[in-house]
Short mmCIF file of C-alpha atoms and ligand atoms in Angstrom, two decimals:
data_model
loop_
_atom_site.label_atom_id
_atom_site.label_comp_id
_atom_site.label_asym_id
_atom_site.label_seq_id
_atom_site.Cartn_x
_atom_site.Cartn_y
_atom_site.Cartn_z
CA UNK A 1 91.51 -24.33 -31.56
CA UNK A 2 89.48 -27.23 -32.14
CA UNK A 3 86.16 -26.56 -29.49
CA UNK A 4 85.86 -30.36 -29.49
CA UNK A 5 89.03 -31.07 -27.31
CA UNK A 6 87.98 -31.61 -23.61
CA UNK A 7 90.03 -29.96 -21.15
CA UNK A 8 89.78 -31.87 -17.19
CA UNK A 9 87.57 -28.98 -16.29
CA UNK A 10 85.21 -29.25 -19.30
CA UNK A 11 84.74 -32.53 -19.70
CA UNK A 12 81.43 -33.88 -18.42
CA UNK A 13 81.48 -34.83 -14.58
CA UNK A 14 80.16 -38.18 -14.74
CA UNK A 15 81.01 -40.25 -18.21
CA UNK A 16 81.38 -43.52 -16.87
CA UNK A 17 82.51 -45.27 -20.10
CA UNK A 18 84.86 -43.06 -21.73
CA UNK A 19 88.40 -43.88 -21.75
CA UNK A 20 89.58 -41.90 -19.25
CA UNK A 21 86.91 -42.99 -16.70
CA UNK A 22 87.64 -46.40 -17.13
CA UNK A 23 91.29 -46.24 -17.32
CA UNK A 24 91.56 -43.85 -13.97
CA UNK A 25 88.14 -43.15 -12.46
CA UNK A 26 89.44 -41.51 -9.46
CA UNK A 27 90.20 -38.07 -10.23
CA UNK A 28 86.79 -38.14 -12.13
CA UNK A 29 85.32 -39.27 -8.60
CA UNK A 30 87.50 -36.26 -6.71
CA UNK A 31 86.45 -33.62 -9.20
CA UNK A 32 82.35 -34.49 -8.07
CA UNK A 33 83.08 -34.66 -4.35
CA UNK A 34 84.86 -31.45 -4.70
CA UNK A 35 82.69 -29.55 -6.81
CA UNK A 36 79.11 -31.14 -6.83
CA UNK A 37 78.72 -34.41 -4.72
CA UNK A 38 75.44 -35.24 -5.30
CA UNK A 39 75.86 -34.18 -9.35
CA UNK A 40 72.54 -34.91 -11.26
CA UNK A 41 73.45 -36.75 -14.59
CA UNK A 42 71.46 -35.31 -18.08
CA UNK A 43 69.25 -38.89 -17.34
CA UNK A 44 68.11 -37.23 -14.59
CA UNK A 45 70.47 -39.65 -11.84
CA UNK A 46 71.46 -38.37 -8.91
CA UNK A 47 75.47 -39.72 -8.02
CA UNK A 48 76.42 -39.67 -4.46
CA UNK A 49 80.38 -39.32 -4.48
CA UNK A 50 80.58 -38.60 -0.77
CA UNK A 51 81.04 -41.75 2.04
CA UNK A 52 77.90 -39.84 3.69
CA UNK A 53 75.45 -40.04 1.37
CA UNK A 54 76.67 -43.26 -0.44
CA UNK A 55 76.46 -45.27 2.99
CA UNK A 56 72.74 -43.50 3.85
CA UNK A 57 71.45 -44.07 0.98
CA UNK A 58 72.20 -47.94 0.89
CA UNK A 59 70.93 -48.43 4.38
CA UNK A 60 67.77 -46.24 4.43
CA UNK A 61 64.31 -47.84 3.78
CA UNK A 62 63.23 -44.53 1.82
CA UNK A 63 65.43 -45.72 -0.89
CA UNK A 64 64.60 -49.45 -2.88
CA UNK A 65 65.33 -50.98 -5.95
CA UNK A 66 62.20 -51.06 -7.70
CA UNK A 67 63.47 -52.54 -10.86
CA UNK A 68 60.76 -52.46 -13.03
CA UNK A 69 59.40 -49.12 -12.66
CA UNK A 70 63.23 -48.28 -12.92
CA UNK A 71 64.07 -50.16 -16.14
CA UNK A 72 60.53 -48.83 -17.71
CA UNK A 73 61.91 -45.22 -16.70
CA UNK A 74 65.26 -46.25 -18.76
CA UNK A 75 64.01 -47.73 -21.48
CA UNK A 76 60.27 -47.54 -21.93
CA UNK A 77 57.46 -49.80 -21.47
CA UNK A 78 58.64 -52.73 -23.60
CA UNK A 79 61.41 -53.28 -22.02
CA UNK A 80 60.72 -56.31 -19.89
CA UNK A 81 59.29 -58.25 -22.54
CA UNK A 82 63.09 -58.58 -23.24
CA UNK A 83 64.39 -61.65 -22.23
CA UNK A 84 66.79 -60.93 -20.21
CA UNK A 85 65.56 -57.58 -18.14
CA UNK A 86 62.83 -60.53 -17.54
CA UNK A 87 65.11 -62.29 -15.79
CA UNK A 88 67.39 -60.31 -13.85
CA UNK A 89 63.65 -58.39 -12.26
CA UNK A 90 63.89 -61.90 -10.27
CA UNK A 91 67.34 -61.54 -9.01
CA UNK A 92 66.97 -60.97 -5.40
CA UNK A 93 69.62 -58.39 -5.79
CA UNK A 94 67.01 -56.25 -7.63
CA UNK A 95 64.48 -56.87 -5.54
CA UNK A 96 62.39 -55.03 -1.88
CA UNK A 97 60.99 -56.68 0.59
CA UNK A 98 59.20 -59.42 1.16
CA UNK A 99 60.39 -60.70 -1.94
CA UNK A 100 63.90 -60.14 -1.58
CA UNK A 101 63.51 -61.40 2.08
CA UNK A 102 62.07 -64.79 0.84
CA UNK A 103 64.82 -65.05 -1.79
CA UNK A 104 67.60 -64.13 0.21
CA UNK A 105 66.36 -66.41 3.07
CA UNK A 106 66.27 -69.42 1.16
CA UNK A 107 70.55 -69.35 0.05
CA UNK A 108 71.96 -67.53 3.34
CA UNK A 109 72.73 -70.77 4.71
CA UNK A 110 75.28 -71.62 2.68
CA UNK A 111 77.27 -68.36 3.01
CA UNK A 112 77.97 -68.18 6.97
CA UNK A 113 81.41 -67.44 7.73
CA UNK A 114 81.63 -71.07 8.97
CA UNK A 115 80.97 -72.67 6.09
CA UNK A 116 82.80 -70.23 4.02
CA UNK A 117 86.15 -70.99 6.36
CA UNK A 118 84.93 -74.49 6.13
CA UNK A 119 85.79 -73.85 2.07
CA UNK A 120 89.49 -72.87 3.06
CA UNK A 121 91.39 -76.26 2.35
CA UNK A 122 89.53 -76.74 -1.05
CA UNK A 123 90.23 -72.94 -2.29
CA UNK A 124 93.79 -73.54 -1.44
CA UNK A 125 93.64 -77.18 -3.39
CA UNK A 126 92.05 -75.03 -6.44
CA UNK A 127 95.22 -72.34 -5.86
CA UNK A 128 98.23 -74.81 -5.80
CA UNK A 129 96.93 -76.98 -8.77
CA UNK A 130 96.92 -73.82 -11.30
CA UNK A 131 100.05 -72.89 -9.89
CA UNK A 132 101.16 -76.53 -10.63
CA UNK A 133 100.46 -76.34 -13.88
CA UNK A 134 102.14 -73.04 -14.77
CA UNK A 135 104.98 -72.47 -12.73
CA UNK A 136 106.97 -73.94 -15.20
CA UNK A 137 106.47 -71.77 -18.08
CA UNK A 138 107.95 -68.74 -16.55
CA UNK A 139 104.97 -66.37 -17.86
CA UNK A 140 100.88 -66.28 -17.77
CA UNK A 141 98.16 -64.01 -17.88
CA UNK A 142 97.67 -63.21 -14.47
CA UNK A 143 93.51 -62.87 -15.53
CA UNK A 144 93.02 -65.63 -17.22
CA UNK A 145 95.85 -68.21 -15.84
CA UNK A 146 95.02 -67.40 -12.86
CA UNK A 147 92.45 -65.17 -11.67
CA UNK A 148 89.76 -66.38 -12.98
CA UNK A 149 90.12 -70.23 -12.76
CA UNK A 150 89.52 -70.25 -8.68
CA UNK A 151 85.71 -68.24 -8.25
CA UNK A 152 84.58 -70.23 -11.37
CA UNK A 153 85.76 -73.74 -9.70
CA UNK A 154 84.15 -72.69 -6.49
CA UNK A 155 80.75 -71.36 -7.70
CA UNK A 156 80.59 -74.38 -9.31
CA UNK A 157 81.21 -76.58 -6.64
CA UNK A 158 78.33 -74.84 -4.36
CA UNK A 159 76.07 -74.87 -7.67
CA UNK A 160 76.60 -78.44 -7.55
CA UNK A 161 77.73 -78.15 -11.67
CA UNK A 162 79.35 -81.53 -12.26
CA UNK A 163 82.85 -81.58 -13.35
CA UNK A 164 82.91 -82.65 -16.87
CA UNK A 165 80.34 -79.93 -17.40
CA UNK A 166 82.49 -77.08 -16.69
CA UNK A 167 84.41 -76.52 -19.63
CA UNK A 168 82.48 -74.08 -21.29
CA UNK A 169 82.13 -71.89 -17.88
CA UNK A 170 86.20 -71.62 -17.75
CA UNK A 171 85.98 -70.48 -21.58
CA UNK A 172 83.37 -68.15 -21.01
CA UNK A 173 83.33 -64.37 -22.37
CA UNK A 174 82.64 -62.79 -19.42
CA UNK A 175 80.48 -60.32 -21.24
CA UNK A 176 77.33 -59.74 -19.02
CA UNK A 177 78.93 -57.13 -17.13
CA UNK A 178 77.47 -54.14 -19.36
CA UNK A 179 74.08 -55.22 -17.82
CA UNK A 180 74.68 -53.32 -14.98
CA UNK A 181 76.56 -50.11 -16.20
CA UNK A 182 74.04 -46.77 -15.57
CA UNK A 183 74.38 -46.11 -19.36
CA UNK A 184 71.26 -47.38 -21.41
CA UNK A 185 72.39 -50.29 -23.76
CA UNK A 186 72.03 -50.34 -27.58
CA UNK A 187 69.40 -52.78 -29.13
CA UNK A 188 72.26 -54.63 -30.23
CA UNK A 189 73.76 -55.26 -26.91
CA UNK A 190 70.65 -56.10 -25.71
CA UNK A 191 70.48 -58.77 -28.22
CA UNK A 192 73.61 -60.12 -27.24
CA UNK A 193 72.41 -60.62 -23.35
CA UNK A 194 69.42 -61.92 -24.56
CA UNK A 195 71.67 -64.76 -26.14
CA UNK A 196 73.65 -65.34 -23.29
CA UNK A 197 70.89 -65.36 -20.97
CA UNK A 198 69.32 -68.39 -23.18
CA UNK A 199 72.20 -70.43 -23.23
CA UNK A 200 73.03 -70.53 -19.15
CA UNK A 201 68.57 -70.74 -19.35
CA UNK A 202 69.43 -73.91 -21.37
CA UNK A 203 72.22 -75.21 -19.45
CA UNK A 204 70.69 -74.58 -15.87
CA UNK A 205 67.36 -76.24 -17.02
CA UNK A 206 69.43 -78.94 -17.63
CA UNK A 207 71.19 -78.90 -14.48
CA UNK A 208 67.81 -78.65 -12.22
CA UNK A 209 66.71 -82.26 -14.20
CA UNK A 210 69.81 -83.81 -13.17
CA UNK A 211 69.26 -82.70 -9.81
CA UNK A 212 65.81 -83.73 -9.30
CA UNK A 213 66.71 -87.04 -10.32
CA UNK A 214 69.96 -87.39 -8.41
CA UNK A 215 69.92 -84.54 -5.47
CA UNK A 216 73.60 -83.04 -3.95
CA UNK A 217 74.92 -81.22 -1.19
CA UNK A 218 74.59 -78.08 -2.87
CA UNK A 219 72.79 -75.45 -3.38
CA UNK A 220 70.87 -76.27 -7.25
CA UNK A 221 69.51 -79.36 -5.14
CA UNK A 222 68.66 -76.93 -2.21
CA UNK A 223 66.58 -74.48 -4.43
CA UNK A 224 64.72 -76.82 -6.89
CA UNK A 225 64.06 -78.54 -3.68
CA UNK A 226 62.36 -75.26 -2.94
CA UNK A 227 60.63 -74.92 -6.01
CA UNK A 228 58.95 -78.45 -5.58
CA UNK A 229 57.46 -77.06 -2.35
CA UNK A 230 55.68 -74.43 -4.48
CA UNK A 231 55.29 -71.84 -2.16
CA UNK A 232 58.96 -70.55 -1.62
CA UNK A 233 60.07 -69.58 -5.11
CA UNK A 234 58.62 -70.26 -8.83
CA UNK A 235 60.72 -71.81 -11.78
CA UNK A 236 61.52 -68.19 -13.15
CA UNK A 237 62.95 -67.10 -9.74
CA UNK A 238 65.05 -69.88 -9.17
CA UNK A 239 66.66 -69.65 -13.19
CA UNK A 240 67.15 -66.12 -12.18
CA UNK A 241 68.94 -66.79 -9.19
CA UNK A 242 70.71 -69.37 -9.72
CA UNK A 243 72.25 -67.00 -12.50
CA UNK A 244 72.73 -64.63 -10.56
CA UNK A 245 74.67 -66.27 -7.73
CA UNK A 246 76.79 -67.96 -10.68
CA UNK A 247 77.95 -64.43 -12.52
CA UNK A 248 78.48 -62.79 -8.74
CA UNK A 249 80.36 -65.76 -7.45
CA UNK A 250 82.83 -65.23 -10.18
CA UNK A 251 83.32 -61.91 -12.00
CA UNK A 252 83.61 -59.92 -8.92
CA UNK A 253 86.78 -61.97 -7.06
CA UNK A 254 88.50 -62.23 -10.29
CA UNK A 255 88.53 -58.62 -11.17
CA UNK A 256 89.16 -58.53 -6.69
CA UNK A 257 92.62 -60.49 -7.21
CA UNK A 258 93.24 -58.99 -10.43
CA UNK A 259 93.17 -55.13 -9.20
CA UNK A 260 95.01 -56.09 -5.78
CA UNK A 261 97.64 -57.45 -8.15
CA UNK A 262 98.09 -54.42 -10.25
CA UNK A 263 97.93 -51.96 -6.98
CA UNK A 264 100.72 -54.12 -5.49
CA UNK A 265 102.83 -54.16 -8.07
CA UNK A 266 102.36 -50.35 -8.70
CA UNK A 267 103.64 -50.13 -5.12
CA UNK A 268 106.54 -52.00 -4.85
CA UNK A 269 107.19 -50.57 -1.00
CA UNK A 270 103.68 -52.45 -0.38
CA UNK A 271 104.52 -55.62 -2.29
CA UNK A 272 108.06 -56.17 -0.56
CA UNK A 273 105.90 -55.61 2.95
CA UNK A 274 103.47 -58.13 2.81
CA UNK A 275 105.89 -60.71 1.18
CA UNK A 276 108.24 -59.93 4.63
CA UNK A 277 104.86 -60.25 6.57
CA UNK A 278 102.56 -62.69 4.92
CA UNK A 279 100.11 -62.43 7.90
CA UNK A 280 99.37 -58.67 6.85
CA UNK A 281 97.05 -60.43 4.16
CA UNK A 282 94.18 -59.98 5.79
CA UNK A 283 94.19 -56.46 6.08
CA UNK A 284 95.98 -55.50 2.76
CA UNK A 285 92.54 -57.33 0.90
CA UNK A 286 90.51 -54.92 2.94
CA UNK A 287 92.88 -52.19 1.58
CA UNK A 288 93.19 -53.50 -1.87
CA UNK A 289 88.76 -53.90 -1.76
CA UNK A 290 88.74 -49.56 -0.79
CA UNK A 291 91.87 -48.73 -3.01
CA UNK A 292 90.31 -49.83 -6.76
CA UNK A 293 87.02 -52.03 -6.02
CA UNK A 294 86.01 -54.46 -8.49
CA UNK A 295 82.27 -53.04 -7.68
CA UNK A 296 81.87 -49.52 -8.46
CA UNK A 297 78.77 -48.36 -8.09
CA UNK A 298 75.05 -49.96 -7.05
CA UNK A 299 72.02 -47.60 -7.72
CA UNK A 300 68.59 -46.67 -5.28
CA UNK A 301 65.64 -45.42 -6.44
CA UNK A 302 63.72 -42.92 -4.00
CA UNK A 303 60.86 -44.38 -2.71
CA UNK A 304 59.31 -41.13 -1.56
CA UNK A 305 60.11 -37.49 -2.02
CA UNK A 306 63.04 -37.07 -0.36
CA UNK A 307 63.81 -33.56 1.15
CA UNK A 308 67.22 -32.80 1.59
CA UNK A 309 70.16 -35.42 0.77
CA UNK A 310 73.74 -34.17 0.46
CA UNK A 311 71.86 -30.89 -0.59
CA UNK A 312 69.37 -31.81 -3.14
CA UNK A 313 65.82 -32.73 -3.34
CA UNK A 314 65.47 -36.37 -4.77
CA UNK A 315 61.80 -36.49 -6.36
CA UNK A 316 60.04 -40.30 -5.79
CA UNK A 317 61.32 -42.75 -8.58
CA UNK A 318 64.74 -40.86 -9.01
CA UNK A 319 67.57 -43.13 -9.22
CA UNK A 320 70.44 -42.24 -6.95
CA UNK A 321 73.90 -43.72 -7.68
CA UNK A 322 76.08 -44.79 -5.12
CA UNK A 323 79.95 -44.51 -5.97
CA UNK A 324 81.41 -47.04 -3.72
CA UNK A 325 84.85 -46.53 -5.18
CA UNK A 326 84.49 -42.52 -4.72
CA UNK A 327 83.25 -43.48 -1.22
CA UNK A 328 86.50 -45.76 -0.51
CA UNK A 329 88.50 -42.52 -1.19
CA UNK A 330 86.88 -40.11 0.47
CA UNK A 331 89.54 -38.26 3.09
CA UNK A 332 86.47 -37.64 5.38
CA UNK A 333 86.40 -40.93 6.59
CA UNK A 334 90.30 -41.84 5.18
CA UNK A 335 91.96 -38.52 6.27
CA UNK A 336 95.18 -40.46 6.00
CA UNK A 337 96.39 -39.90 2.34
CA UNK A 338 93.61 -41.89 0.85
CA UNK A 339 94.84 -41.86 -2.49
CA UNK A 340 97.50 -44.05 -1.40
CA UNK A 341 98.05 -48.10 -1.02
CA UNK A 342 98.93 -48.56 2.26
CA UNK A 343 98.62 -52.37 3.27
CA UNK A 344 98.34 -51.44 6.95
CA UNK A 345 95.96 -48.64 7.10
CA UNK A 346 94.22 -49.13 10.50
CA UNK A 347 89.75 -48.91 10.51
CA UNK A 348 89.02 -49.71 6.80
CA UNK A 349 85.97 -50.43 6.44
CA UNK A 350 85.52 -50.20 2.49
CA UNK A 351 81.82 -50.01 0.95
CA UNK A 352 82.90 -52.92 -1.63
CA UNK A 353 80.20 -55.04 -0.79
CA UNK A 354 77.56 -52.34 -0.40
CA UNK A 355 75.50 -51.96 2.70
CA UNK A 356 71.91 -52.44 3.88
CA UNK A 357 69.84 -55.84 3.18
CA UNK A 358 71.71 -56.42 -0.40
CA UNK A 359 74.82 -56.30 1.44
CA UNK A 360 76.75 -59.31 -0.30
CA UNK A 361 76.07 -62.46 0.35
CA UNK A 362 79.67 -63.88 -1.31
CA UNK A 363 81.70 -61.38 1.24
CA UNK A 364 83.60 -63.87 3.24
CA UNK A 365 83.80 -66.01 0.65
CA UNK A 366 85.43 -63.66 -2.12
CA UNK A 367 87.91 -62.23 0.98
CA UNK A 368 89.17 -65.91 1.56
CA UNK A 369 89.74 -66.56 -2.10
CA UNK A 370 91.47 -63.51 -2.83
CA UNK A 371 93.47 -63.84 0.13
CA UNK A 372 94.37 -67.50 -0.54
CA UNK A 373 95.33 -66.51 -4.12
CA UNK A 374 97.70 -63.70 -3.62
CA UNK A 375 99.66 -65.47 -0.65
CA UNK A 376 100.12 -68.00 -2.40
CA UNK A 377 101.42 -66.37 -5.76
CA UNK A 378 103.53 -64.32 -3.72
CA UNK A 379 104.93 -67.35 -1.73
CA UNK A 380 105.42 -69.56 -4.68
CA UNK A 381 106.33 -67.27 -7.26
CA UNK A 382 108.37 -64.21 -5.58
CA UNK A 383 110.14 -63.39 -8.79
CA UNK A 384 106.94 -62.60 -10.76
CA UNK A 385 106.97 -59.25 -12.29
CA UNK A 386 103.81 -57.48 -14.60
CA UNK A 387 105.13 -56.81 -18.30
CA UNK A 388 103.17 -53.14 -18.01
CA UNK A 389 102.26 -51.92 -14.41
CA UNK A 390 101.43 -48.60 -16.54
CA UNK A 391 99.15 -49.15 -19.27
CA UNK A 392 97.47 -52.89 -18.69
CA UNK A 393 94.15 -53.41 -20.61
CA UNK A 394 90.59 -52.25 -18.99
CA UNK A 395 87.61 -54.20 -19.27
CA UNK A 396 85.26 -51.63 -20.95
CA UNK A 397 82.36 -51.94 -18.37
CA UNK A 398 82.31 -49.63 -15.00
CA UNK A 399 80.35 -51.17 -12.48
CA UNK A 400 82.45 -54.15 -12.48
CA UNK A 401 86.10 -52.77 -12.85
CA UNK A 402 88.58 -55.29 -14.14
CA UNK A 403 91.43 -55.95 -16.17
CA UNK A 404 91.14 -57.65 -19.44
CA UNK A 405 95.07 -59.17 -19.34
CA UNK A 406 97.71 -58.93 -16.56
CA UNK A 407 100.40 -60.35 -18.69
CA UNK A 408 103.47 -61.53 -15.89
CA UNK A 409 106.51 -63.23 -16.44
CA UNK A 410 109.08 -64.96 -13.91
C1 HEM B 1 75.49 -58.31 -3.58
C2 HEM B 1 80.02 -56.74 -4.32
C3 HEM B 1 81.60 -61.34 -4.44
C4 HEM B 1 77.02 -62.85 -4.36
C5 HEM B 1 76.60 -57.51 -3.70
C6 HEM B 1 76.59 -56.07 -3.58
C7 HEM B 1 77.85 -55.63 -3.81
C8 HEM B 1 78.68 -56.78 -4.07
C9 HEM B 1 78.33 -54.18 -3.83
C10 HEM B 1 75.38 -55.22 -3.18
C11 HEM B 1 74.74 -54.54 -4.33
C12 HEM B 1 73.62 -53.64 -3.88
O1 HEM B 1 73.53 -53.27 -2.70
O2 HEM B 1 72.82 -53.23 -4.73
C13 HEM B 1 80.84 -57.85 -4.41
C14 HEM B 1 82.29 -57.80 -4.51
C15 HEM B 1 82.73 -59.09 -4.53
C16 HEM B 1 81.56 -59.95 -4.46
C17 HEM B 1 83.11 -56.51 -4.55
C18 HEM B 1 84.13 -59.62 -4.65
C19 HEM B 1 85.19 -58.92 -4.47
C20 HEM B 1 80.51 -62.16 -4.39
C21 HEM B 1 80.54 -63.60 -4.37
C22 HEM B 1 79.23 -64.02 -4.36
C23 HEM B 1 78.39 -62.84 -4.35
C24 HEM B 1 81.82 -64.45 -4.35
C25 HEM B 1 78.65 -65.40 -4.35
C26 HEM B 1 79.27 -66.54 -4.36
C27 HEM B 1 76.22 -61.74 -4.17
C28 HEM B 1 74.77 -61.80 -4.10
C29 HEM B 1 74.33 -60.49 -3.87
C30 HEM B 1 75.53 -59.66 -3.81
C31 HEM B 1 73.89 -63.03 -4.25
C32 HEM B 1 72.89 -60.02 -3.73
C33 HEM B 1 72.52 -59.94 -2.27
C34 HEM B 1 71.16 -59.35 -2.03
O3 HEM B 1 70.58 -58.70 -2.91
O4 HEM B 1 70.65 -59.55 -0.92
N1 HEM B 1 77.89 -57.92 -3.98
N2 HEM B 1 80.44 -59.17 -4.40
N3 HEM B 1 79.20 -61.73 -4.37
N4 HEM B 1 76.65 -60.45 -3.98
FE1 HEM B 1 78.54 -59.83 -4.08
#
């Protein structure tokens, strides 16, 4: 017998990038709350699989991100003179307090659930003109037709990125994804971020210039309007960020539409429900956000030496993983069959868009779109089936968990 062969019981617990995990994480996630829920990786991570300790761990100030320290710990002192490690240590998102207050404070504004339902008209412009100008060709890619063009028009519009500029951002790889994965990156992918994070460098250098000179209701006007002040954020901060808000604006609500997609049409009992009862939209995105989250995971370090969590001792400067998409299925909080799509599950309250101070800014916004999107692919193009509800294409990242194609045809 060849000793290499992995059985389910003998392969590792937590192997976020292999095949298997990427194609079906979620018996992977049901084998760690079972048998070791908060599992500590051979890099010394801690992964909370439970609802209990995922949810603690993102609220309580013991835990922080302390990105530098965190990254060094990864990947050894040089590290940050890399390009773009340099960059994302600004991202509020991987930032404590006060910094991450100041950040934060400075684009919350724009994000209220007002002004986000303020947005609805012009998300459902965005929908009906790339249904427009596919419906007659009786087949897309679901991702790329469709998916994708909506959070990349609307990120965007609030970046204030003209339109003849935008070209390039709807042809865009989509690669930066591996950034976040809890699996240390080669030198080579490194590289690769480094080049990507020069060119949107470049082009949001650019951008600032143009609106210094001629200022918009948006938020690049809002921020270098910032800068200028001097006090409230420096040049490298509001690169970083502005980056930042552009990747999470998109990536996220594409891979969002793109799973709720697949689950529906893996669930035909759930797809013919909400097309007889459009207004259950609302609550099937909450159900499609806990059944297959396009977030997976966001990581903690302990701040302190923490005594007892789930069980274990977490030493100051451990990292502790959160699985939000173990968390989603965890029958402690979902007793009710929660490997199951079920469209009108009462109380869910999915950890999608984490918890805490980082909880996510683009919520409301990426629930609208996705909701916009599917009702009105549903409404306008009942007859669309998926060419393989069984086997579609992965994205090979895990944090973000998307679908490469969705090929459909009507
Ligand atoms: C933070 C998920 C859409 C902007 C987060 C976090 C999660 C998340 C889990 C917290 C990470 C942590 O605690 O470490 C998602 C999901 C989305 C989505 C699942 C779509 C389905 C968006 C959109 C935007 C956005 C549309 C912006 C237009 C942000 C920002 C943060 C964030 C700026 C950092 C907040 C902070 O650190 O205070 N998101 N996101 N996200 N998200 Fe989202």
């Amino acid at each position: 017998m060849n000793e290499h062969v992995q059985t389910a019981s003998t392969a590792p617990l937590f192997d976020p990038l292999s095949p298997e995990f990427i194609r079906d994480p979620y018996p992977h996630y049901e084998r760690l709350r079972t048998t070791d829920p908060m599992h500590q990786t051979p890099l010394g991570n801690f992964v909370a699989s439970r609802h209990a300790e995922a949810s603690l761990v993102l609220r309580d100030k013991r835990f922080g991100k302390d990105y530098v320290e965190r990254s060094i710990r990864r990947y050894g002192p040089k590290i940050m003179e890399e390009p773009v490690f340099r960059s994302m240590s600004h991202w509020m998102l991987q930032q404590d307090p006060p910094d991450h207050t100041r950040l934060r404070g400075l684009v919350v504004k724009a994000f209220t659930a007002r002004r986000v339902e303020d947005m609805r008209p012009r998300i459902q412009q965005i929908v009906d003109q790339t249904l427009d100008a596919i419906v007659g060709q009786g087949q897309m890619d679901l991702i790329e037709d469709f998916a994708f063009r909506l959070p990349v028009t609307i990120i965007c519009d609030m970046l204030g990125i003209p339109e003849d500029h935008r070209e390039v951002f709807y042809k865009s790889s989509r690669d930066g994804g591996r950034l976040l994965d809890p699996v240390p990156m080669t030198p080579a992918e490194i590289e690769q971020a480094n080049a990507g994070n020069l060119m949107a460098q470049t082009y949001f250098q650019q951008l600032f210039e143009l609106r210094r000179k001629s200022p918009g209701d948006d938020l690049t006007t809002q921020l270098v309007q910032a800068e200028e002040d001097g006090s409230k954020l420096s040049n490298e901060e509001l690169t970083a960020n502005i980056i930042l808000l552009f990747g999470a604006g998109h990536e996220t609500t594409v891979n969002l539409i793109g799973n709720g997609l697949l689950a529906l049409h893996r669930n035909p009992d759930q797809l013919a429900l909400l097309k007889a009862n459009p207004a259950l939209i609302t609550n099937a995105i909450e159900e499609f956000l806990r059944y297959d989250s396009s977030v997976q995971l966001t990581g903690r370090v302990a701040l302190e030496d923490i005594d007892d969590l789930g069980g274990k001792k977490i030493p100051k400067g451990e990292s502790v993983l959160c699985l939000l998409g173990s968390a989603n299925r965890d029958p402690a909080v979902y007793p009710d069959r929660p490997d199951r799509l079920d469209i009108v599950r009462p109380n869910v309250r999915p950890l999608s868009f984490g918890g805490g101070i980082h909880f996510c800014l683009g919520a409301q916004l990426a629930r609208i779109e996705a909701e916009v999107a599917i009702s009105t692919l549903l409404r306008r193009l009942p007859e669309l089936r998926l060419d393989d509800v069984e086997n579609p294409e992965w994205r090979p990242t895990f944090v973000l968990r998307g679908l490469k194609r969705l090929p459909a045809s009507w």
